[in-house]
Amino acid sequence: MKISESAQELLEILWVVTEEEAKAGLQKKDAPADGAGELVQHGLAEWKGNLLIPTLTGKPEATRAIRRHRLGERLLADVLTMEATLLDEHTCRLEHSLFDGLDESICTLLGHPRFCPHGRPIPLGECCREMRASVGRLIAPLCQLQPGQGGDIAYIQMNNPRRLQKLMAMGVLPGVSIKLFRRSPSFVFEAAYSQFAVDEEIAADIYVRLNGL
Amino acid sequence: MLIAEAVRARFGQPLSYIIARKQREAAQHILQSILSLPERRVSGFVEQLSEAMMKPWSGLPILVLSLFLMYEFVGVLGAQTLVDFLEESVFGAYINPWVNQMLASFIPWSVVRDLLGGQYGVITLGVRYAVAIILPIVGTFFLAFSVIEDSGYLPRLAMLIDRIFKKIGLNGRAVIPMVLGFGCDTMATIVTRTLETRRERLISTMLLALAIPCSAQLGVMLGLMAGQPKLLVLWAIIVTGIFLLIGFLAARVIPGERPMFYMELPPLRLPTLGNIIVKTYTRMEWYFREVFPLFILASVIIWFGRLTGLFDVVVNALEPLVSWLGLPDETAVAFLFGFFRRDYGAAGLYDLRSTMNGVQLLVSTVTMTLFVPCIAQFSVTIKERGLKTALAIFAFIFPFAFLVGGLLNKLLVILGVTI
């Protein structure tokens, strides 16, 4: 199904409003008429009085669009280290060229990230549910590395401020080279010329761009 | 404010994170031009030892060995040799008789004489306790602890034990107060401050009060069970089991944030003598300032309790409880004194050891270990956790210790076990 870019953006807004803000739908005054019309025409959304709500076919379509958008942000912000001000504009362009299937490859390459750089959750895809790792990965969370593996830290997952603070205090930041020594009984790694022991949850917050790839 | 808002809006990520990141990049930039690192690092004895400490199969024997060495130093040299010398030869032979003699010749009122001297006086019990028992035990313990601390062993122990501690609602970092508890639970309760969440502080305070015997108590208990390794092993298994069980249940019941474990692993180092002496000295100085007054207070309370006959009432009330445990009535006195100083309770049992059989010895030592914290630990618990929490801990431990003792006794009797 091919819809215009503005209709797709409206579909994403609709998803955020209904799924994340838990509202019934989007007020008529907030929805541009042509985008709304296109969505209704394709059976992705419908009018319920003054509210625009996603249909049963529209909802999974919207989830995938959000997923592409936030994966795109992850890719640009952390792997290609793009500044935040430019992020929005480029992500929008990028997400429209990510057809289904390509997003799964990117997701796997990035180690199935769970949050976008702004800290909003990325909806799970098929590949995340299967924890697919067969494609040669670029990035993986530290907790999935084997002892002896290492690389540079690509990004830190920031959904938990307490954990983020500890990582910052340890000097575990993007760009630092990191090497895993042990997985058990706790995760032991070396970063910034010091050794640290952390539990699995903290190790899952550190995403590493693997060496030798 | 406006500027801060504007800057925050420009970046999608927390500012502290952005700043830390930029700082690191700048540092990296400077380092690049001046720092060169050897390609391969040598792996010598220190690295191998460090590795061995972190592997469960070699780490546990190393833990047992360090505990044994610590016991030899603190439990035997400190708690037995030095305590005996100070108690018998210094206080027993010189100070106490001198105090009592002075009191007898200058103070005509027996009430005041008992407050200062006699069996439970401020000087003859309070000061003697602090100087002759606490000083050598705590001194040797702090010395040993400083050596362990400076060697870099504790973080390795913490990482080894983190998964088990997570099950009881704590994280690996809590080994520090727990190990300290084997020296002095009062001090360890203060050290629980270093734990991050309220929940962890609460659980560790309770476990310290319940299942960690302090060095003074441990010393007497080990003497009590000396020559009966079966008894010792059973006691250790039961107390460890209770520690884990109650920790596990507490972790389920007490709400709060999940614990988080992170720790730097500094390289193993040989401790330097100067640092150890300074550390031990500051700890002891601080310890005496915090805890010494509480011993004096305990002596005053004992004096008051005996004077008013309150103690006889309490002992009478405890008697049915101890007979439910299948123990002789005289042990009631030991349990009462166990509240004033943990080892005093154990010492009371020690005096009664010839009248008890193996089952009674096991039941009484287990109950005494779990039984209420000493008065110093109790008041520190009030200070650190608040009166309500301290009372709640007390209200749980008191019946629980007797319940465990009673059930243990019934079980052993039913099974017809003789030890």
XYZ file of C-alpha atoms in Angstrom:
632
model
C 0.000 0.000 0.000
C 1.540 3.294 -1.040
C 0.330 6.457 0.672
C 1.720 9.974 0.521
C 4.375 11.132 2.985
C 2.033 13.589 4.672
C -0.594 10.863 5.148
C 2.019 8.583 6.649
C 3.118 11.296 9.059
C -0.482 11.784 10.123
C -0.754 8.040 10.678
C 2.278 8.207 12.972
C 0.778 11.107 14.921
C -2.410 9.100 15.226
C -0.424 6.181 16.665
C 1.366 8.374 19.239
C -1.945 9.932 20.299
C -3.807 6.652 20.683
C -1.057 4.303 21.833
C 1.316 6.455 23.875
C -0.939 9.224 25.100
C -3.854 6.797 25.493
C -6.417 9.153 23.965
C -9.421 7.951 22.000
C -8.397 9.628 18.767
C -7.216 12.793 17.039
C -9.432 15.905 17.127
C -10.683 17.031 13.725
C -9.040 20.468 14.105
C -5.596 18.819 14.585
C -5.844 16.614 11.505
C -5.022 18.107 8.084
C -7.983 17.397 5.808
C -6.187 15.930 2.794
C -4.009 13.564 4.849
C -7.046 12.427 6.833
C -9.015 11.949 3.657
C -6.273 9.779 2.178
C -6.093 7.586 5.288
C -9.876 7.105 5.319
C -9.842 6.324 1.637
C -7.228 3.597 2.144
C -9.179 2.171 5.076
C -6.382 2.998 7.540
C -8.427 5.432 9.651
C -12.060 6.345 10.172
C -14.115 9.203 11.581
C -15.956 8.648 14.818
C -17.852 11.892 15.277
C -15.178 14.558 15.659
C -12.348 12.072 16.246
C -10.070 10.415 13.758
C -9.202 6.878 14.914
C -7.045 4.186 13.323
C -8.829 1.137 11.896
C -7.831 -2.465 12.526
C -5.679 -2.458 9.405
C -4.414 1.032 10.136
C -3.006 0.194 13.560
C -0.304 -2.329 12.520
C 0.552 -0.100 9.570
C 1.038 2.818 11.992
C 3.151 0.669 14.343
C 5.464 -0.235 11.494
C 5.750 3.406 10.447
C 6.702 4.456 13.991
C 9.188 1.635 14.133
C 10.820 2.747 10.888
C 10.927 6.334 12.124
C 12.572 5.551 15.446
C 14.967 3.000 13.984
C 15.943 5.649 11.494
C 16.653 8.048 14.333
C 18.817 5.464 16.081
C 20.773 4.852 12.905
C 21.392 8.524 12.199
C 21.987 9.701 15.758
C 24.202 6.968 17.123
C 25.843 5.238 14.246
C 26.291 8.201 11.968
C 26.390 10.640 14.949
C 24.150 13.303 13.504
C 23.218 16.349 15.563
C 19.780 16.535 17.107
C 18.644 19.606 15.178
C 19.167 17.846 11.868
C 17.812 14.570 13.106
C 14.113 15.148 12.546
C 14.357 16.345 8.996
C 16.658 13.549 7.860
C 14.785 10.823 9.687
C 11.594 11.801 7.934
C 13.273 11.479 4.582
C 14.980 8.251 5.536
C 11.953 6.457 6.928
C 10.080 6.727 3.677
C 12.818 4.906 1.871
C 12.895 2.115 4.452
C 10.538 -0.411 2.946
C 9.420 -3.366 5.033
C 12.165 -5.908 5.386
C 14.915 -3.318 5.269
C 13.874 -2.079 8.694
C 14.404 -5.598 10.041
C 17.931 -5.714 8.690
C 18.732 -2.349 10.212
C 17.163 -3.368 13.487
C 19.280 -6.515 13.591
C 22.429 -4.608 12.625
C 21.795 -2.193 15.465
C 21.305 -5.026 17.957
C 17.513 -4.652 18.270
C 17.468 -1.289 20.071
C 14.513 -0.809 22.370
C 14.405 2.983 22.550
C 14.899 5.853 20.145
C 17.511 8.543 20.993
C 14.737 10.612 22.630
C 13.999 7.700 24.953
C 10.685 6.683 23.380
C 10.131 2.954 22.910
C 10.587 1.376 19.492
C 7.790 -1.103 18.725
C 9.100 -4.679 18.474
C 9.427 -6.247 15.037
C 9.453 -9.911 14.049
C 13.255 -9.863 14.178
C 13.287 -8.634 17.800
C 10.848 -11.287 18.930
C 13.079 -13.985 17.482
C 16.194 -12.158 18.715
C 17.558 -12.743 15.249
C 21.327 -12.531 15.213
C 22.187 -14.451 12.086
C 22.909 -11.405 9.934
C 26.446 -10.245 10.583
C 25.837 -7.680 13.255
C 27.427 -4.298 13.552
C 26.172 -3.485 16.995
C 25.155 -5.639 19.940
C 24.428 -5.008 23.596
C 27.361 -5.914 25.854
C 25.287 -8.619 27.531
C 25.222 -10.571 24.261
C 28.965 -10.491 23.637
C 31.238 -13.437 24.352
C 34.287 -13.075 26.633
C 37.176 -11.719 24.578
C 34.916 -9.807 22.195
C 35.025 -6.058 22.154
C 34.724 -2.891 20.144
C 33.787 0.741 20.561
C 30.728 1.830 22.448
C 28.145 2.913 19.879
C 25.502 4.274 22.205
C 24.027 3.964 25.652
C 20.398 3.081 26.124
C 18.901 5.815 28.243
C 15.547 4.612 29.474
C 16.742 4.395 33.086
C 18.290 7.646 34.390
C 19.836 5.924 37.437
C 21.680 3.428 35.273
C 22.715 6.130 32.812
C 24.222 8.152 35.650
C 26.309 5.178 36.835
C 27.546 4.519 33.326
C 28.525 8.148 32.904
C 30.353 8.056 36.239
C 32.260 4.980 35.087
C 33.271 6.837 31.948
C 31.362 4.367 29.808
C 30.424 6.662 26.941
C 30.087 6.430 23.181
C 33.457 6.158 21.426
C 35.218 4.477 24.342
C 36.751 1.133 23.455
C 35.407 -1.702 25.508
C 36.242 -5.377 25.935
C 34.269 -8.075 27.728
C 36.248 -10.410 30.027
C 33.632 -12.449 31.831
C 29.926 -13.080 31.595
C 29.589 -15.005 34.814
C 29.001 -14.664 37.737
C 28.769 -11.001 36.699
C 29.773 -9.075 33.592
C 33.362 -7.890 33.797
C 34.637 -5.517 31.158
C 37.415 -3.058 30.558
C 36.684 0.444 29.336
C 38.643 3.669 29.624
C 41.633 1.756 31.049
C 39.665 0.492 34.066
C 37.918 -2.756 34.851
C 34.326 -2.844 36.020
C 31.877 -5.469 37.150
C 28.195 -4.872 36.394
C 24.979 -6.870 36.405
C 23.140 -8.024 33.319
C 20.728 -5.078 33.275
C 23.515 -2.525 33.078
C 25.365 -4.654 30.508
C 22.205 -4.604 28.384
C 22.315 -0.786 28.256
C 25.729 -0.648 26.585
C 25.579 -1.109 22.811
C 28.912 -1.962 21.251
C 30.019 -1.493 17.646
C 31.827 -4.787 17.191
C 35.455 -5.010 16.150
C 36.549 -6.798 13.020
C 33.461 -5.996 10.982
C 16.667 29.291 32.895
C 15.536 30.240 29.447
C 18.948 29.512 28.031
C 19.009 26.141 29.763
C 15.582 25.343 28.334
C 16.636 26.364 24.872
C 19.788 24.270 25.013
C 17.853 21.305 26.351
C 15.374 21.567 23.511
C 18.185 21.572 20.957
C 19.404 18.139 22.030
C 17.281 15.053 22.289
C 19.463 13.566 25.013
C 20.034 14.588 28.655
C 22.488 17.499 28.848
C 24.659 15.837 31.484
C 25.135 13.002 29.013
C 26.056 15.330 26.159
C 28.534 17.186 28.381
C 30.132 13.955 29.627
C 30.424 12.807 26.051
C 32.084 15.999 24.884
C 34.458 15.996 27.854
C 35.504 12.492 26.999
C 36.078 13.412 23.386
C 38.237 16.374 24.422
C 40.244 14.203 26.829
C 40.694 11.614 24.112
C 41.918 14.272 21.747
C 44.572 15.458 24.203
C 45.633 11.923 25.120
C 46.049 10.846 21.538
C 49.090 13.010 21.029
C 50.904 12.121 24.246
C 49.907 8.608 25.304
C 51.200 5.353 23.952
C 50.133 2.000 25.320
C 51.930 -1.324 24.933
C 50.160 -3.555 22.439
C 50.092 -6.637 24.656
C 49.807 -6.521 28.370
C 51.775 -8.958 30.470
C 49.644 -11.409 32.411
C 51.485 -12.118 35.632
C 50.633 -13.662 38.966
C 48.430 -10.727 40.003
C 46.209 -11.052 36.922
C 45.908 -14.795 37.448
C 45.019 -14.352 41.101
C 42.433 -11.743 40.173
C 40.964 -14.147 37.636
C 40.902 -16.975 40.202
C 39.028 -14.774 42.681
C 36.293 -14.134 40.138
C 35.749 -17.712 38.954
C 33.154 -19.381 41.157
C 35.057 -22.676 41.470
C 38.275 -21.110 42.667
C 36.661 -17.994 44.147
C 34.704 -19.837 46.823
C 37.726 -21.721 48.232
C 39.611 -18.400 48.279
C 36.699 -16.877 50.196
C 36.734 -19.737 52.719
C 40.507 -19.403 53.098
C 40.301 -15.639 53.684
C 37.507 -16.117 56.228
C 39.644 -18.720 57.978
C 42.689 -16.426 58.092
C 40.502 -13.621 59.333
C 39.094 -15.907 62.019
C 42.603 -16.869 63.117
C 43.597 -13.242 63.388
C 40.424 -11.728 64.844
C 38.720 -14.701 66.485
C 41.778 -16.332 68.012
C 44.426 -13.634 68.413
C 41.995 -10.740 69.051
C 38.973 -12.307 70.723
C 40.854 -14.903 72.751
C 44.503 -14.095 73.396
C 44.283 -10.303 73.661
C 40.869 -10.261 75.336
C 42.026 -12.791 77.922
C 45.083 -10.727 78.657
C 43.209 -7.424 79.020
C 40.247 -8.901 80.887
C 42.070 -11.211 83.280
C 45.448 -9.640 83.705
C 44.610 -5.943 83.424
C 41.004 -5.432 84.510
C 40.533 -8.623 86.520
C 43.814 -8.357 88.403
C 44.298 -4.596 88.755
C 41.572 -2.167 87.685
C 38.382 -3.830 88.904
C 39.673 -4.812 92.356
C 41.112 -1.312 92.726
C 37.807 0.345 91.689
C 35.796 -1.875 93.968
C 38.174 -1.257 96.846
C 38.022 2.503 96.350
C 34.240 2.354 96.171
C 34.054 0.219 99.283
C 36.196 2.620 101.264
C 34.786 5.940 100.015
C 31.149 5.382 99.042
C 28.822 4.179 101.771
C 25.711 3.746 99.572
C 25.526 0.312 97.939
C 23.240 1.635 95.185
C 25.924 4.006 93.944
C 28.625 1.401 94.445
C 26.691 -0.983 92.181
C 26.267 1.718 89.563
C 30.014 2.246 89.260
C 31.507 -1.080 90.277
C 30.565 -4.630 91.132
C 29.520 -7.177 88.560
C 27.630 -4.844 86.218
C 28.944 -1.353 87.027
C 29.713 1.456 84.608
C 33.457 1.072 85.131
C 33.706 -2.613 85.911
C 31.341 -3.673 83.123
C 30.889 -0.728 80.737
C 34.440 0.532 80.487
C 35.900 -2.933 80.875
C 33.703 -4.153 78.056
C 34.710 -1.313 75.775
C 38.417 -1.468 76.482
C 39.107 -5.128 77.232
C 36.719 -6.810 74.807
C 35.767 -4.369 72.097
C 39.152 -2.722 71.686
C 41.113 -5.898 70.849
C 38.352 -7.540 68.805
C 37.377 -4.480 66.841
C 41.006 -3.391 66.558
C 42.163 -6.666 65.034
C 39.056 -6.807 62.878
C 39.519 -3.300 61.480
C 43.165 -4.063 60.845
C 42.272 -7.227 58.909
C 39.449 -5.448 57.129
C 41.739 -2.596 56.045
C 44.211 -5.115 54.589
C 41.424 -6.848 52.664
C 39.984 -3.532 51.552
C 43.300 -2.168 50.284
C 44.169 -5.380 48.487
C 41.202 -4.925 46.135
C 39.606 -8.222 47.098
C 36.200 -6.847 48.142
C 34.998 -5.742 44.672
C 35.915 -9.182 43.340
C 34.001 -10.821 46.152
C 31.079 -8.496 45.430
C 30.945 -9.536 41.778
C 31.224 -13.201 42.743
C 28.269 -12.981 45.068
C 26.038 -10.477 43.247
C 23.656 -13.024 41.722
C 22.941 -14.649 45.081
C 22.499 -11.283 46.753
C 20.091 -10.171 44.022
C 17.805 -13.007 45.105
C 17.641 -11.551 48.601
C 16.927 -8.047 47.370
C 20.486 -6.769 47.698
C 23.339 -6.321 45.257
C 26.943 -7.412 45.406
C 27.965 -4.167 47.098
C 26.146 -5.278 50.245
C 28.950 -7.779 50.978
C 30.849 -4.892 52.560
C 28.391 -4.274 55.422
C 27.751 -8.019 55.670
C 31.447 -8.871 56.076
C 31.795 -5.961 58.512
C 28.882 -7.446 60.461
C 31.037 -10.420 61.370
C 33.242 -7.867 63.099
C 30.611 -5.685 64.697
C 26.967 -5.513 63.671
C 26.632 -2.047 65.166
C 29.307 -0.668 62.886
C 27.933 -2.650 59.938
C 24.469 -1.165 60.490
C 25.995 2.294 60.181
C 27.788 1.225 57.001
C 24.491 0.174 55.354
C 24.259 3.921 54.626
C 26.477 3.263 51.638
C 23.761 1.177 49.960
C 21.822 3.086 47.385
C 18.159 2.373 47.856
C 16.004 2.525 50.972
C 14.888 -1.024 50.302
C 18.435 -2.375 50.312
C 19.257 -0.489 53.498
C 16.188 -1.916 55.199
C 16.786 -5.520 54.131
C 20.472 -5.427 55.049
C 19.781 -3.831 58.438
C 17.299 -6.577 59.219
C 19.585 -9.388 58.074
C 22.425 -7.948 60.150
C 20.187 -7.905 63.207
C 18.887 -11.395 62.537
C 21.495 -13.718 61.157
C 24.971 -12.193 61.265
C 26.766 -12.948 64.550
C 29.392 -10.369 65.520
C 32.987 -11.343 66.260
C 32.526 -11.251 70.039
C 29.509 -13.531 69.880
C 31.096 -15.729 67.262
C 34.190 -16.142 69.414
C 32.225 -17.423 72.393
C 29.930 -19.569 70.221
C 32.855 -21.250 68.531
C 34.291 -21.946 71.985
C 30.937 -23.387 73.000
C 30.826 -25.744 70.047
C 34.547 -26.479 70.023
C 35.345 -30.132 69.565
C 31.906 -30.842 68.099
C 32.314 -30.226 64.368
C 28.918 -31.795 63.575
C 27.202 -29.265 65.777
C 29.175 -26.420 64.213
C 28.303 -27.499 60.665
C 24.591 -27.878 61.503
C 24.564 -24.475 63.177
C 26.256 -22.854 60.168
C 23.842 -24.505 57.720
C 20.761 -23.500 59.696
C 21.839 -19.886 60.199
C 22.897 -19.502 56.546
C 19.602 -21.055 55.454
C 17.630 -18.616 57.581
C 19.690 -15.691 56.268
C 18.860 -16.644 52.679
C 15.234 -17.582 53.377
C 14.376 -14.382 55.233
C 16.282 -12.296 52.690
C 14.389 -13.995 49.882
C 11.023 -13.414 51.573
C 11.913 -9.824 52.490
C 12.815 -9.134 48.863
C 9.344 -10.301 47.873
C 7.481 -8.380 50.541
C 9.334 -5.072 50.715
C 8.502 -2.776 47.799
C 11.013 -0.509 46.098
C 13.469 -0.241 43.269
C 15.331 -3.314 42.104
C 18.960 -3.306 43.199
C 21.618 -2.470 40.661
C 25.187 -3.714 40.689
C 28.168 -1.862 39.291
C 31.625 -1.666 40.725
C 35.067 -0.749 39.616
C 37.587 -3.573 39.878
C 40.862 -1.901 40.805
C 43.998 -3.950 40.191
C 45.051 -6.167 43.103
C 47.707 -4.444 45.169
C 49.860 -5.134 48.177
C 48.478 -2.864 50.906
C 50.886 -0.286 52.300
C 51.453 -0.280 56.032
C 50.996 3.473 56.493
C 47.565 3.521 54.867
C 46.416 0.557 56.902
C 47.460 2.111 60.177
C 45.769 5.411 59.354
C 42.578 3.664 58.246
C 42.423 1.412 61.281
C 43.089 4.315 63.587
C 40.405 6.600 62.113
C 37.859 3.792 62.150
C 38.569 2.957 65.761
C 38.452 6.564 66.825
C 35.115 7.012 65.107
C 33.884 3.729 66.484
C 34.656 4.697 70.047
C 32.967 8.049 69.663
C 29.797 6.421 68.296
C 29.566 3.198 70.263
C 31.384 3.708 73.543
C 28.590 5.815 75.110
C 26.139 3.035 74.327
C 28.087 0.539 76.445
C 27.962 2.935 79.334
C 24.230 3.276 78.757
C 23.860 -0.523 78.770
C 25.588 -0.736 82.155
C 23.286 1.937 83.543
C 20.235 0.042 82.278
C 21.461 -3.225 83.775
C 22.061 -1.434 87.064
C 18.559 0.033 86.932
C 16.966 -3.278 85.984
C 18.582 -5.114 88.852
C 17.914 -2.322 91.314
C 14.196 -2.201 90.580
C 13.736 -5.950 90.278
C 12.656 -5.447 86.660
C 15.139 -8.065 85.526
C 13.627 -10.771 87.704
C 10.259 -10.049 86.108
C 11.724 -10.350 82.609
C 13.657 -13.510 83.467
C 10.480 -15.050 84.884
C 8.623 -14.143 81.713
C 11.337 -15.702 79.549
C 11.416 -18.999 81.462
C 8.323 -20.584 79.843
C 9.771 -19.590 76.462
C 13.104 -21.290 77.065
C 11.440 -24.397 78.473
C 9.366 -24.526 75.251
C 12.713 -24.656 73.477
C 13.585 -27.622 75.714
C 16.328 -25.643 77.452
C 17.124 -25.375 81.172
C 15.485 -22.413 82.991
C 18.849 -20.806 83.726
C 19.288 -20.007 80.030
C 16.610 -17.298 80.415
C 19.221 -15.103 82.116
C 21.613 -15.704 79.220
C 18.976 -14.602 76.705
C 18.219 -11.436 78.671
C 21.881 -10.488 78.808
C 22.198 -11.359 75.147
C 20.345 -8.144 74.489
C 22.921 -6.051 76.309
C 25.865 -7.601 74.625
C 25.617 -10.386 72.124
C 28.564 -12.335 73.413
C 27.388 -12.008 76.999
C 24.364 -14.110 76.111
C 26.609 -16.639 74.437
C 28.909 -16.541 77.449
C 25.896 -17.311 79.651
C 25.275 -20.392 77.537
C 28.961 -21.246 77.727
C 28.751 -21.433 81.521
C 25.777 -23.796 81.209
C 27.298 -26.026 78.546
C 27.964 -28.962 80.901
C 24.251 -29.125 81.803
C 23.087 -29.303 78.184
C 23.074 -32.140 75.662
C 23.907 -31.760 71.968
C 20.347 -30.975 70.865
C 19.987 -28.324 73.563
C 23.324 -26.811 72.600
C 22.295 -26.597 68.944
C 18.856 -25.150 69.742
C 20.286 -22.594 72.151
C 23.115 -21.430 69.862
C 20.808 -21.107 66.852
C 18.238 -19.181 68.889
C 20.918 -16.976 70.444
C 22.388 -16.160 67.018
C 19.030 -15.111 65.606
C 17.883 -13.478 68.825
C 17.591 -9.696 69.128
C 20.536 -7.422 68.307
C 22.528 -6.014 71.191
C 21.488 -2.686 72.670
C 24.193 -0.767 70.814
C 23.056 -2.193 67.488
C 19.441 -1.525 68.385
C 20.061 2.149 69.131
C 22.112 2.555 65.950
C 19.235 0.947 64.039
C 16.886 3.557 65.529
C 19.296 6.301 64.509
C 19.770 5.018 60.956
C 16.341 3.636 60.098
C 13.991 5.404 62.518
C 12.205 4.200 65.627
C 9.263 2.621 63.810
C 11.437 0.461 61.557
C 13.722 -0.511 64.443
C 10.760 -1.601 66.551
C 9.283 -3.514 63.617
C 12.576 -5.364 63.114
C 12.718 -6.111 66.830
C 9.088 -7.260 66.887
C 9.817 -9.643 64.041
C 13.101 -11.070 65.289
C 12.150 -11.756 68.884
C 9.268 -14.211 68.238
C 10.924 -15.517 65.086
C 14.125 -16.568 66.890
C 12.128 -18.484 69.478
C 9.864 -19.967 66.822
C 12.845 -21.313 64.875
C 14.440 -22.619 68.104
C 11.186 -24.266 69.180
C 10.516 -25.887 65.802
C 14.126 -27.049 65.598
C 13.828 -28.634 69.041
C 10.514 -30.351 68.188
C 11.923 -31.610 64.904
C 15.077 -33.012 66.507
C 13.053 -34.647 69.298
C 10.563 -36.193 66.878
C 13.342 -37.499 64.653
C 15.087 -38.793 67.741
C 18.341 -37.109 66.759
C 21.165 -37.065 69.250
C 24.212 -34.958 68.555
